[in-house]
Coordinates of N, CA, C and O in Angstrom, one line a residue:
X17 N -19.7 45.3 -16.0 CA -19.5 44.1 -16.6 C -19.7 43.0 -15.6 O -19.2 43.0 -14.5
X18 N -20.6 42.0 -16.1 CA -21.4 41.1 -15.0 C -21.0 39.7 -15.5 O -21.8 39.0 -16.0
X19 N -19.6 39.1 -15.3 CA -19.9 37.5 -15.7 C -20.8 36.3 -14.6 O -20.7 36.1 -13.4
X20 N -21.4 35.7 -15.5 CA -22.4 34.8 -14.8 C -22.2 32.9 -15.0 O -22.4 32.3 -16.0
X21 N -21.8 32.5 -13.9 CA -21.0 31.3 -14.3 C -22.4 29.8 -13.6 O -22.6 29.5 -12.5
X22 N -23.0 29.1 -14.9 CA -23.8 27.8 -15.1 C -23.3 27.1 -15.3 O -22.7 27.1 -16.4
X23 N -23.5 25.6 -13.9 CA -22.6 24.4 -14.1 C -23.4 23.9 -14.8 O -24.6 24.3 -14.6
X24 N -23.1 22.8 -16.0 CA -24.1 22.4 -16.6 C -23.4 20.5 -16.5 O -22.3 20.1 -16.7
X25 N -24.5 19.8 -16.2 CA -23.9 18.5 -16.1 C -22.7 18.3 -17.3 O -21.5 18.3 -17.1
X26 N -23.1 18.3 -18.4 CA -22.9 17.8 -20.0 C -21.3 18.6 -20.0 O -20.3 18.2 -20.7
X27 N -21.4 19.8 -19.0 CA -20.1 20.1 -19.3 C -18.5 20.0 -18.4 O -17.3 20.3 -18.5
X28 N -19.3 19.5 -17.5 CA -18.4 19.0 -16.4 C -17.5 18.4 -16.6 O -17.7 17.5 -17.4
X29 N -16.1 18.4 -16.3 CA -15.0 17.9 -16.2 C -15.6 16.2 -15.7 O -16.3 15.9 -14.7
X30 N -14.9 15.3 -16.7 CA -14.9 13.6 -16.5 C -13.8 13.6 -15.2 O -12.9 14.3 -14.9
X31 N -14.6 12.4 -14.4 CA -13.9 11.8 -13.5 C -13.0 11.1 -14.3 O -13.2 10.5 -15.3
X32 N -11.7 11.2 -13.6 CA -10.4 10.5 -14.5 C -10.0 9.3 -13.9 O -9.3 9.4 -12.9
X33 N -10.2 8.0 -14.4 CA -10.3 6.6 -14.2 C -9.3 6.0 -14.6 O -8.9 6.7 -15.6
X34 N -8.4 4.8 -14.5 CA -7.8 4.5 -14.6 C -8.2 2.8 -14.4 O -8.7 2.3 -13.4
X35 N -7.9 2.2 -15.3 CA -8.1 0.5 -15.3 C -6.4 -0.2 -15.6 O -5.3 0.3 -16.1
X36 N -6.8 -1.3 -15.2 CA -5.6 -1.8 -15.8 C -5.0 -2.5 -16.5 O -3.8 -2.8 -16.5
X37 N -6.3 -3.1 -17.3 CA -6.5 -4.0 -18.1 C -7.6 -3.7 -19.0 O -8.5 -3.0 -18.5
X38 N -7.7 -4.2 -20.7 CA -8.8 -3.5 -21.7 C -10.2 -4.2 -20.9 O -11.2 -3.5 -20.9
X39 N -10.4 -5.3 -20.3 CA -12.0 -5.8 -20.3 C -12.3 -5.2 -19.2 O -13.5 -5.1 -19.0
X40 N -11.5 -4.6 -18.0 CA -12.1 -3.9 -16.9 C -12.3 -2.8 -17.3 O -13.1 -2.2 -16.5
X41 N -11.7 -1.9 -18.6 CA -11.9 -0.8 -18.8 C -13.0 -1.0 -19.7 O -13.6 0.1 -19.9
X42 N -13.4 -1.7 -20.1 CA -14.9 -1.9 -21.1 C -15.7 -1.7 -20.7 O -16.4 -0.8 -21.0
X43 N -16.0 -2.6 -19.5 CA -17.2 -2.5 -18.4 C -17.3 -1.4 -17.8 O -18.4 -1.0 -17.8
X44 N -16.2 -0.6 -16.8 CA -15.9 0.5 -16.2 C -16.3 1.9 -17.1 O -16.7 2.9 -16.6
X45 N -16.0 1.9 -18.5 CA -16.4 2.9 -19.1 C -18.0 2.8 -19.2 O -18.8 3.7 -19.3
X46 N -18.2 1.8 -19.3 CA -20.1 1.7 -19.5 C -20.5 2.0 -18.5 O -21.4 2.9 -18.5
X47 N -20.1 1.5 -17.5 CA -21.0 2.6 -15.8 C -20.6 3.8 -15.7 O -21.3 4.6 -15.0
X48 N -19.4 4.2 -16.4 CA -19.2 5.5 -15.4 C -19.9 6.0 -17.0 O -20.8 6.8 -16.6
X49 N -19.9 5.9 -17.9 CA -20.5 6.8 -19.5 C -19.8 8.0 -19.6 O -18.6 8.1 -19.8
X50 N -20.7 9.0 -19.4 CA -19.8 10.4 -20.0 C -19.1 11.2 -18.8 O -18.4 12.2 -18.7
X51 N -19.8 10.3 -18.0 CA -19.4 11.3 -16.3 C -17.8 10.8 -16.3 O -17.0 11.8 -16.2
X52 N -17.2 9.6 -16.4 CA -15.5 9.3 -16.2 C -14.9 9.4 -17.8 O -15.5 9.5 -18.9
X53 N -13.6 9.2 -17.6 CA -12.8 9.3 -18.6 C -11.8 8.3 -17.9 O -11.2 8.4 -16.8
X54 N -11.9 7.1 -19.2 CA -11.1 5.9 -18.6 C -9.8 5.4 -19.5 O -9.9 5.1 -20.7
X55 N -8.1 5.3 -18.5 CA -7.6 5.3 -19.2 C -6.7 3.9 -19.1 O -5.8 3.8 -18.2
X56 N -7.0 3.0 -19.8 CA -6.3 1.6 -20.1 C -5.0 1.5 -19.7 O -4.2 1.9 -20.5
X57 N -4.5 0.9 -18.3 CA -3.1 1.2 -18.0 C -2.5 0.0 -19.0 O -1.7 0.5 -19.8
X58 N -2.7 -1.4 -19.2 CA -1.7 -1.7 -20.6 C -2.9 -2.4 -21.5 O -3.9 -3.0 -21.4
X59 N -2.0 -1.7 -22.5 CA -3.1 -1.5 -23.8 C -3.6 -2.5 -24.1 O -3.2 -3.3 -23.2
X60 N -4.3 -3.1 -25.0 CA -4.8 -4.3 -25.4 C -3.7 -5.2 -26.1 O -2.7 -4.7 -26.6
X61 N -4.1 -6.6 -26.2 CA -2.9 -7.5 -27.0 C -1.4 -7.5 -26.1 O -0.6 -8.5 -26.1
X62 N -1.1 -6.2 -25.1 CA 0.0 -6.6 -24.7 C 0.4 -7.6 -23.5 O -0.5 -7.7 -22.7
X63 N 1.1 -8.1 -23.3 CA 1.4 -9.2 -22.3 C 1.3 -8.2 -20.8 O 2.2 -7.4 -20.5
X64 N -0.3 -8.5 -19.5 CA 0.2 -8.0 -18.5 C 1.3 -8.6 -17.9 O 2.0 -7.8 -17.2
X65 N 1.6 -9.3 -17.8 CA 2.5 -10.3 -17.3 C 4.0 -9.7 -16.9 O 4.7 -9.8 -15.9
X66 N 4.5 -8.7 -18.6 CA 5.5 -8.3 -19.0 C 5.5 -6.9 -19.6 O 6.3 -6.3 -20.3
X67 N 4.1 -6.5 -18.8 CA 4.4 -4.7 -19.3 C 4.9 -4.0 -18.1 O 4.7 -4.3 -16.9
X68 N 5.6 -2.7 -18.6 CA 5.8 -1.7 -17.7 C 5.5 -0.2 -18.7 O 5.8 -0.2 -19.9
X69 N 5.1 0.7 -18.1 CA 5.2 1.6 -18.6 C 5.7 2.6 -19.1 O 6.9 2.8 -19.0
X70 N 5.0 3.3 -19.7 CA 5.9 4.2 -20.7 C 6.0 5.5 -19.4 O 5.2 5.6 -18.4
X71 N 6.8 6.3 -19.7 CA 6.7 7.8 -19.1 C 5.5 8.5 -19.4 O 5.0 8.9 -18.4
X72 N 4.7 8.8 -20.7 CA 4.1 9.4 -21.2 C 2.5 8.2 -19.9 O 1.6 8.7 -19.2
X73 N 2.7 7.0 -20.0 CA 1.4 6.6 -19.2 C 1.8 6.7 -17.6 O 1.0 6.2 -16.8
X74 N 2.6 7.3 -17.3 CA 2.7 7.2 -15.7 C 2.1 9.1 -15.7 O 1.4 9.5 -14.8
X75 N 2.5 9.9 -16.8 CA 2.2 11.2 -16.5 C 0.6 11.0 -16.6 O 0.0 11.4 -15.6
X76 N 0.0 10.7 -17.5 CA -1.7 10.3 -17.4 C -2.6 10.0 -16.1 O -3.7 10.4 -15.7
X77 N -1.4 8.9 -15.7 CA -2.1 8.5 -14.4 C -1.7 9.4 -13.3 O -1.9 9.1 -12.2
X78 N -1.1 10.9 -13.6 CA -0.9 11.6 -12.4 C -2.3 12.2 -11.5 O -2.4 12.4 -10.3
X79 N -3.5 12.6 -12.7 CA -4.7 13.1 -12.2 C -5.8 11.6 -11.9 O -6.9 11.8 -11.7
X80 N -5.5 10.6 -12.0 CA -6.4 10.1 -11.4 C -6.9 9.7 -10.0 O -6.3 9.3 -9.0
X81 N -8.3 10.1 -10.4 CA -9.1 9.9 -8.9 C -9.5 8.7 -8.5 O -9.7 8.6 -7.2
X82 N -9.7 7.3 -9.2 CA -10.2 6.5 -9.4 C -9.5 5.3 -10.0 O -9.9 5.3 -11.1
X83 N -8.4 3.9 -9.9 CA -8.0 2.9 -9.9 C -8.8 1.9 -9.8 O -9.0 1.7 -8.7
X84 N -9.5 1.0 -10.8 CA -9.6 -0.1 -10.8 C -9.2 -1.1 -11.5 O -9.4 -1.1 -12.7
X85 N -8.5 -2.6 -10.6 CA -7.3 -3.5 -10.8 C -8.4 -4.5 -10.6 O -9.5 -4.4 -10.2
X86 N -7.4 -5.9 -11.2 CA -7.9 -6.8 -10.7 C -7.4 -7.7 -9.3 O -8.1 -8.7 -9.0
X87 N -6.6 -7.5 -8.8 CA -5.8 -8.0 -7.5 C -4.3 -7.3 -7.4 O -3.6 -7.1 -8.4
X88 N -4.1 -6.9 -5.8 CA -2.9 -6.7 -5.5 C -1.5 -7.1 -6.1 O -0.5 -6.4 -6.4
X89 N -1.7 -8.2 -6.2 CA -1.1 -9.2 -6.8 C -0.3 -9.0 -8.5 O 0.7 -9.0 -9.1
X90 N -1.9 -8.8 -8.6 CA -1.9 -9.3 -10.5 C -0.9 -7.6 -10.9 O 0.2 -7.4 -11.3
X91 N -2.1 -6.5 -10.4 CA -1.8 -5.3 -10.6 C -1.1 -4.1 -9.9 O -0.6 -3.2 -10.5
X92 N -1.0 -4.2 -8.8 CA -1.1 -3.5 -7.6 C 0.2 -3.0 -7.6 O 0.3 -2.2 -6.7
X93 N 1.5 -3.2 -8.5 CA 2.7 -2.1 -9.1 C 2.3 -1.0 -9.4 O 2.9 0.1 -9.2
X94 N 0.9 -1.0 -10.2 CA 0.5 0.4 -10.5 C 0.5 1.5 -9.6 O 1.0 2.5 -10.1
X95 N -0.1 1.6 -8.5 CA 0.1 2.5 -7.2 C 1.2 2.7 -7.1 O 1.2 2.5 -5.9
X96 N 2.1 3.0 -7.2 CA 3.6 3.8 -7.5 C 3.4 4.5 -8.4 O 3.9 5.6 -8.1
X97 N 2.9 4.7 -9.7 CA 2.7 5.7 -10.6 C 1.1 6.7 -10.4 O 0.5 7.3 -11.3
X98 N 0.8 6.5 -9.1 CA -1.2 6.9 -9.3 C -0.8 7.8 -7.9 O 0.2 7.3 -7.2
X99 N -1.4 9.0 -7.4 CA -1.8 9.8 -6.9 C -1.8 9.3 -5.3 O -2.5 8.3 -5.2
X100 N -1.4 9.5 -4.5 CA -1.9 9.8 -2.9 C -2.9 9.3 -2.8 O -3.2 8.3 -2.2
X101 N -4.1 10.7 -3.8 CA -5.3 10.4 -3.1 C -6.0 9.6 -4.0 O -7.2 9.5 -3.8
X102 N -5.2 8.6 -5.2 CA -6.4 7.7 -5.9 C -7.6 6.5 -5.0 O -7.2 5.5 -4.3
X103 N -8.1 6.6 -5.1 CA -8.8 5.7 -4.6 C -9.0 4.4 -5.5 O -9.6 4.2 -6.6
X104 N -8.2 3.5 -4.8 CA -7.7 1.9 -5.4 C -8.8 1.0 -4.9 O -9.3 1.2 -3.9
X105 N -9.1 0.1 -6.0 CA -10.1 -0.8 -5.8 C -9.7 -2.1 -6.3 O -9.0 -1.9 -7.3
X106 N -9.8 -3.7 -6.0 CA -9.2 -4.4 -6.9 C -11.1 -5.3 -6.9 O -12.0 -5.0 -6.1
X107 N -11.0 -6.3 -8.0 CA -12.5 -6.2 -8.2 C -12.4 -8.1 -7.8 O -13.2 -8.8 -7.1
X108 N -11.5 -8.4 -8.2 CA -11.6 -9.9 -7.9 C -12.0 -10.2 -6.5 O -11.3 -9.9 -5.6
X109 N -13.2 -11.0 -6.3 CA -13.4 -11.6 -5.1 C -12.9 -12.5 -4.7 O -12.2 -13.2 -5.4
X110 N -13.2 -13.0 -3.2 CA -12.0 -14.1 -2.4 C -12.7 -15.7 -3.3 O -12.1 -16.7 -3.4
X111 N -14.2 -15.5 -3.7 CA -14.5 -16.9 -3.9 C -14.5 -16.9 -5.5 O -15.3 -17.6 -6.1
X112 N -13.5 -16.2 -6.1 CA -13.3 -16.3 -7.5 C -12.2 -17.0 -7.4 O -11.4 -16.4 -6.7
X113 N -11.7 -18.3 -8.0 CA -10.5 -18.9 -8.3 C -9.6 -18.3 -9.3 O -8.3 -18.4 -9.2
X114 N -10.1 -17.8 -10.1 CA -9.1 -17.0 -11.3 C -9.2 -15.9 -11.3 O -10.2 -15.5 -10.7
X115 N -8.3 -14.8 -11.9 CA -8.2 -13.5 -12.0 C -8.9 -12.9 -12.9 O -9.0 -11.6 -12.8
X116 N -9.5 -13.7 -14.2 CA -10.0 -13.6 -15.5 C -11.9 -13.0 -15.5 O -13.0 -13.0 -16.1
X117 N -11.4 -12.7 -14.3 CA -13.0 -12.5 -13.3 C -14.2 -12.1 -14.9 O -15.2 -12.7 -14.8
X118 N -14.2 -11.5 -16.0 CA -14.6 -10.7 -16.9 C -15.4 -12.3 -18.4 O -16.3 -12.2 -19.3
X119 N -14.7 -13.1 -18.1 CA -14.5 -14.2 -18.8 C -16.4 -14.8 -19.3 O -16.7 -15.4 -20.2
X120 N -17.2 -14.4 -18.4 CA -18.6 -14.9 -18.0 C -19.6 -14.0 -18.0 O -19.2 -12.9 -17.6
X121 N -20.8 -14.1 -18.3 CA -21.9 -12.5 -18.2 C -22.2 -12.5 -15.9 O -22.6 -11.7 -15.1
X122 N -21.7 -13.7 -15.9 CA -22.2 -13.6 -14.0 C -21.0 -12.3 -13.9 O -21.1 -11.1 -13.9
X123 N -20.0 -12.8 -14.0 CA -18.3 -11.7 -13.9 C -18.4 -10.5 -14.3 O -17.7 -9.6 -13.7
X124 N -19.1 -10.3 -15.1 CA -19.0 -8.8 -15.7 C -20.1 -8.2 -15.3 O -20.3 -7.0 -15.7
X125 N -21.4 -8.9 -14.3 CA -22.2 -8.4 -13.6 C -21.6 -7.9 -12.6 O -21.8 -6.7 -12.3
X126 N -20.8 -8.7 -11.8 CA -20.4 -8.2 -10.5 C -19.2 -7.8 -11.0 O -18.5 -8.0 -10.0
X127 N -18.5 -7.4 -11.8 CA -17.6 -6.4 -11.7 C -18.3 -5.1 -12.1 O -17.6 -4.1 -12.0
X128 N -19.7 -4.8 -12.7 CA -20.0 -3.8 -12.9 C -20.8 -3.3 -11.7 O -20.7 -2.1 -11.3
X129 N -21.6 -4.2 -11.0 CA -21.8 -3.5 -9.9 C -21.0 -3.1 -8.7 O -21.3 -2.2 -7.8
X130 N -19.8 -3.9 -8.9 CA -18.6 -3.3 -7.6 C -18.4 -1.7 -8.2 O -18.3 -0.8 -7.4
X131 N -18.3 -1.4 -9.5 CA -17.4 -0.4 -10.3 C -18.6 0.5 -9.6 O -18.4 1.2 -8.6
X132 N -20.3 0.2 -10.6 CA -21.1 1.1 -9.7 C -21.1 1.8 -8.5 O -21.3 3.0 -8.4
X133 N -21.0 0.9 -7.5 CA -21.2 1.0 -6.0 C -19.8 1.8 -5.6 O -19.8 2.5 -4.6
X134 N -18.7 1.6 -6.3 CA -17.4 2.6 -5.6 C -18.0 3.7 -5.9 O -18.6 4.4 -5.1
X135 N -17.9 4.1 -7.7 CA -18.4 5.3 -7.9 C -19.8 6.2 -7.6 O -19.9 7.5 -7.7
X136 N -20.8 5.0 -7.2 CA -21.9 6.2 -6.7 C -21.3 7.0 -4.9 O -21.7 8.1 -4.4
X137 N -20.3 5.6 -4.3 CA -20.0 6.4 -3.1 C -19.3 7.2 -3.4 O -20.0 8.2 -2.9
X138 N -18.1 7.7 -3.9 CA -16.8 8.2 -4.7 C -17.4 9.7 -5.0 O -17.0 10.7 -4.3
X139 N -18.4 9.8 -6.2 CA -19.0 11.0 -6.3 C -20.8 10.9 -6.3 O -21.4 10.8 -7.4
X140 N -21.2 10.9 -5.2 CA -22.8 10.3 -4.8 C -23.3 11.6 -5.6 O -24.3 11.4 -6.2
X141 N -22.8 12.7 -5.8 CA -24.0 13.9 -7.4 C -24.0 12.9 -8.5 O -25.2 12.8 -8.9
X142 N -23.4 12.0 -9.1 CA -23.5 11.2 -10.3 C -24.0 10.0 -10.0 O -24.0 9.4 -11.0
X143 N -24.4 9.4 -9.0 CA -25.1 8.3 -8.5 C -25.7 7.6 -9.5 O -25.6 6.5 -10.0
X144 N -26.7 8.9 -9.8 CA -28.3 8.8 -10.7 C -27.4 7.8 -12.5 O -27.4 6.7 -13.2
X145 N -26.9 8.9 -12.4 CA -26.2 8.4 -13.9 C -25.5 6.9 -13.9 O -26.0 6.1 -14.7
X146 N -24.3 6.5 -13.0 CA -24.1 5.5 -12.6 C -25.0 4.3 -12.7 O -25.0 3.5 -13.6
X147 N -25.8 4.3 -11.7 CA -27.4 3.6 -11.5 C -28.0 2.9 -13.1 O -28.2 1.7 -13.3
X148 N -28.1 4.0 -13.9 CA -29.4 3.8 -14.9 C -27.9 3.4 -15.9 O -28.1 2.5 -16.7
X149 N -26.5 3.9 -16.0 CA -25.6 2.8 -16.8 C -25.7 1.7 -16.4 O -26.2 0.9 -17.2
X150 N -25.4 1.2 -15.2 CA -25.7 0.2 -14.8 C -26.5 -1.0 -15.2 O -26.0 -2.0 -15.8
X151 N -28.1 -0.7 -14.9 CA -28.9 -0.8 -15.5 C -28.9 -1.5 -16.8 O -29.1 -2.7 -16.7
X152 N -28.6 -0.9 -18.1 CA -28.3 -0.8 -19.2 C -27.2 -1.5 -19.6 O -27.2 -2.0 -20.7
X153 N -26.0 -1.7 -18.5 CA -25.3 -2.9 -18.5 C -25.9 -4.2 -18.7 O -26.0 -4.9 -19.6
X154 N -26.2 -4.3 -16.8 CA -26.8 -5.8 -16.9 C -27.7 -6.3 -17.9 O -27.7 -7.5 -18.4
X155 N -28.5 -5.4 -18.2 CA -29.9 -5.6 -19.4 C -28.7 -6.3 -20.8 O -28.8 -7.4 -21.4
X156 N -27.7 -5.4 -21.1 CA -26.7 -6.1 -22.3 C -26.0 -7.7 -21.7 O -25.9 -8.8 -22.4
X157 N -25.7 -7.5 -20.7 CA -25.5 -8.9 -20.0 C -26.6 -10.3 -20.1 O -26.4 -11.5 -20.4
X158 N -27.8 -9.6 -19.9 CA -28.9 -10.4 -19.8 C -28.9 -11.2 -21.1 O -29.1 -12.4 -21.3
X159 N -28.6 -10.1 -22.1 CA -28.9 -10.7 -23.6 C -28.3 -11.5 -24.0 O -28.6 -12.6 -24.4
X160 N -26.7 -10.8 -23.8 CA -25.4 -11.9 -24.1 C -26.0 -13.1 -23.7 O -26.5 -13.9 -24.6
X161 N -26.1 -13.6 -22.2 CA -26.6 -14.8 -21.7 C -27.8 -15.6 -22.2 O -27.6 -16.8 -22.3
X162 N -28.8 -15.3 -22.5 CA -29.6 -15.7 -23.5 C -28.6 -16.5 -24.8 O -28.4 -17.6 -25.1
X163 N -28.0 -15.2 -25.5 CA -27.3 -16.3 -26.8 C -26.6 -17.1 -26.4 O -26.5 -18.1 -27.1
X164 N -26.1 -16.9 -25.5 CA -24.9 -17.9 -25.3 C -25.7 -19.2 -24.7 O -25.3 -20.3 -25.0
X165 N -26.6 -19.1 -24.0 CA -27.3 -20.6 -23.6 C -28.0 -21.2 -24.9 O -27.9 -22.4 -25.3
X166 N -28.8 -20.3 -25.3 CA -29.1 -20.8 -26.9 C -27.6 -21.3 -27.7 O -27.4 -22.5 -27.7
X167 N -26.8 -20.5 -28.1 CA -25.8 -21.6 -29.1 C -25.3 -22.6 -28.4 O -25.1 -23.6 -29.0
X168 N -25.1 -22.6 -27.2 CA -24.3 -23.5 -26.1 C -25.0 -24.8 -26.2 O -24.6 -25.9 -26.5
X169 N -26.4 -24.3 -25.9 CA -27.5 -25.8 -25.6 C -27.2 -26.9 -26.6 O -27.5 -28.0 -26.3
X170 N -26.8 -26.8 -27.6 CA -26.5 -28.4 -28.6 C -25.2 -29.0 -27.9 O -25.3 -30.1 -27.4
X171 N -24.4 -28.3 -27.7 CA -23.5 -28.7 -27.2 C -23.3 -29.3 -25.7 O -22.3 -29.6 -25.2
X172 N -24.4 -29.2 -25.4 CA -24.1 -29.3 -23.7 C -23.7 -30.6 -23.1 O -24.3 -31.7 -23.1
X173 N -22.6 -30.3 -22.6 CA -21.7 -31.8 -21.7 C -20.4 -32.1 -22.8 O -19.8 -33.2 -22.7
X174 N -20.1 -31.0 -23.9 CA -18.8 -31.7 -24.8 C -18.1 -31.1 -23.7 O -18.3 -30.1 -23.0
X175 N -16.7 -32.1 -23.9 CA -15.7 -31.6 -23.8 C -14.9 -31.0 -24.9 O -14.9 -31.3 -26.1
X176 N -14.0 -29.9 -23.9 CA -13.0 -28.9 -25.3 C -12.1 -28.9 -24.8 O -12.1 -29.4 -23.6
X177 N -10.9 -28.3 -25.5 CA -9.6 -28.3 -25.1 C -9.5 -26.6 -24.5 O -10.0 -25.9 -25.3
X178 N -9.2 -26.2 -23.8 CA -9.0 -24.7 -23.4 C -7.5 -24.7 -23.7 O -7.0 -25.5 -24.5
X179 N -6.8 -23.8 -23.2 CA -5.9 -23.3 -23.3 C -5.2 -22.8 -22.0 O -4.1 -23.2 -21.6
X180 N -5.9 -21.8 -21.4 CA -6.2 -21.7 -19.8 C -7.0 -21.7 -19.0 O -8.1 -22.0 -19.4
X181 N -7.0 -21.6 -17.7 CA -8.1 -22.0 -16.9 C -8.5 -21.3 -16.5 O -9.1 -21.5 -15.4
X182 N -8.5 -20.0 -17.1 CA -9.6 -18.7 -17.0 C -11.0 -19.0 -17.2 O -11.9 -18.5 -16.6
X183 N -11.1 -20.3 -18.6 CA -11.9 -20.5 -18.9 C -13.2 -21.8 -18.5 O -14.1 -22.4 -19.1
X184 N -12.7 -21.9 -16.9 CA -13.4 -23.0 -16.2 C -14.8 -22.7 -15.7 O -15.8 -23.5 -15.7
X185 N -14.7 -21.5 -15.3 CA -16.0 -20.8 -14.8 C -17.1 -20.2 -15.8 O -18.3 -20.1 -15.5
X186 N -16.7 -19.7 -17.1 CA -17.6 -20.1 -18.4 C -17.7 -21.6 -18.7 O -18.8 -22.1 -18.5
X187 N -16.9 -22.5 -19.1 CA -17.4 -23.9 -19.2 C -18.3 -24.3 -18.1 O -19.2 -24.9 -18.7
X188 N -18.6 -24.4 -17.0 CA -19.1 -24.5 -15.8 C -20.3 -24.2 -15.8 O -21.2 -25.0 -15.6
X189 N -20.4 -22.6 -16.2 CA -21.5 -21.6 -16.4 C -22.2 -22.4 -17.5 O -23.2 -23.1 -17.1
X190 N -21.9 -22.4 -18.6 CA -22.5 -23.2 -19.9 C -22.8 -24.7 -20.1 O -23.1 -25.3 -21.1
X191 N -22.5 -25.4 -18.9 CA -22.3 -26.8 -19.2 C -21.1 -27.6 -19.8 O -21.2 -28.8 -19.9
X192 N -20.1 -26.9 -20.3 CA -19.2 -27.6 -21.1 C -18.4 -28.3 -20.0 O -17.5 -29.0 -20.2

């Protein structure tokens, strides 16, 4: 009796990911595709401000390889529930004023290429795959930005009322 054991990409166990917020896990599931398995540390609608977790979400985050936050600060309680060896990333840069980094198609470019670039270093066999999500990202980015300069353009130079100031660096971006 001879068993004969073929890795086959397609069947490979997902890299297990961990975000900590729904729009970093939007973007992060689009690069990593079928290679990660990404799990929303607080769910959508709820207040980060004022969540803490459930037992059931700290046991989830026991196998993760992979954390991405948006700042020490904002997120960075989470590493008390994540692994030794998670490898923590926070995506906000020093010349971003707001934490809302996601808010803009420039934002969601470079948070998709930071996400890229951990994970092709992270697991460099999935690189290829990474790369060409990527890709396929920005290209959706590209488009968004098109519509949005087209509906924007009548409007260009109104002022609006925002609500927060997440939304300075899209007004900015668009002319508002």
């Amino acid at each position: 009796f001879i068993l004969v054991f073929v890795t086959v990409s397609g069947f490979a166990k997902p890299i297990s990911i961990a975000v900590s917020v729904f729009p970093l896990g939007s973007i992060v599931a689009q690069v990593a595709g079928i290679e990660g398995r990404v799990e929303t540390v607080i769910p959508p609608f709820a207040n980060p401000h004022h969540f803490f977790p459930t037992p059931s979400t700290a046991v989830k985050l026991q196998n993760t390889a992979v954390f991405f936050g948006v700042t020490p600060e904002f997120d960075g309680w989470i590493r008390k529930f994540l692994p030794e060896t998670t490898k923590v990333v926070f995506l906000k840069g020093p010349d971003q004023p707001n934490e809302h980094i996601w808010l803009y198609p420039d934002g969601g470019r470079r948070i998709a290429r930071d996400v890229a670039e951990t994970l092709s270093k992270t697991f460099p066999d999935k690189a290829g795959v990474f790369k060409r999500n990527l890709d396929k990202f920005l290209n959706s980015m590209d488009q968004i930005n098109k519509q949005l300069v087209a509906l924007l353009a009548p409007v260009k130079g109104a002022v609006f009322i925002q609500y927060h100031p997440a939304w300075d660096n899209f007004a900015a971006r668009y002319g508002l």
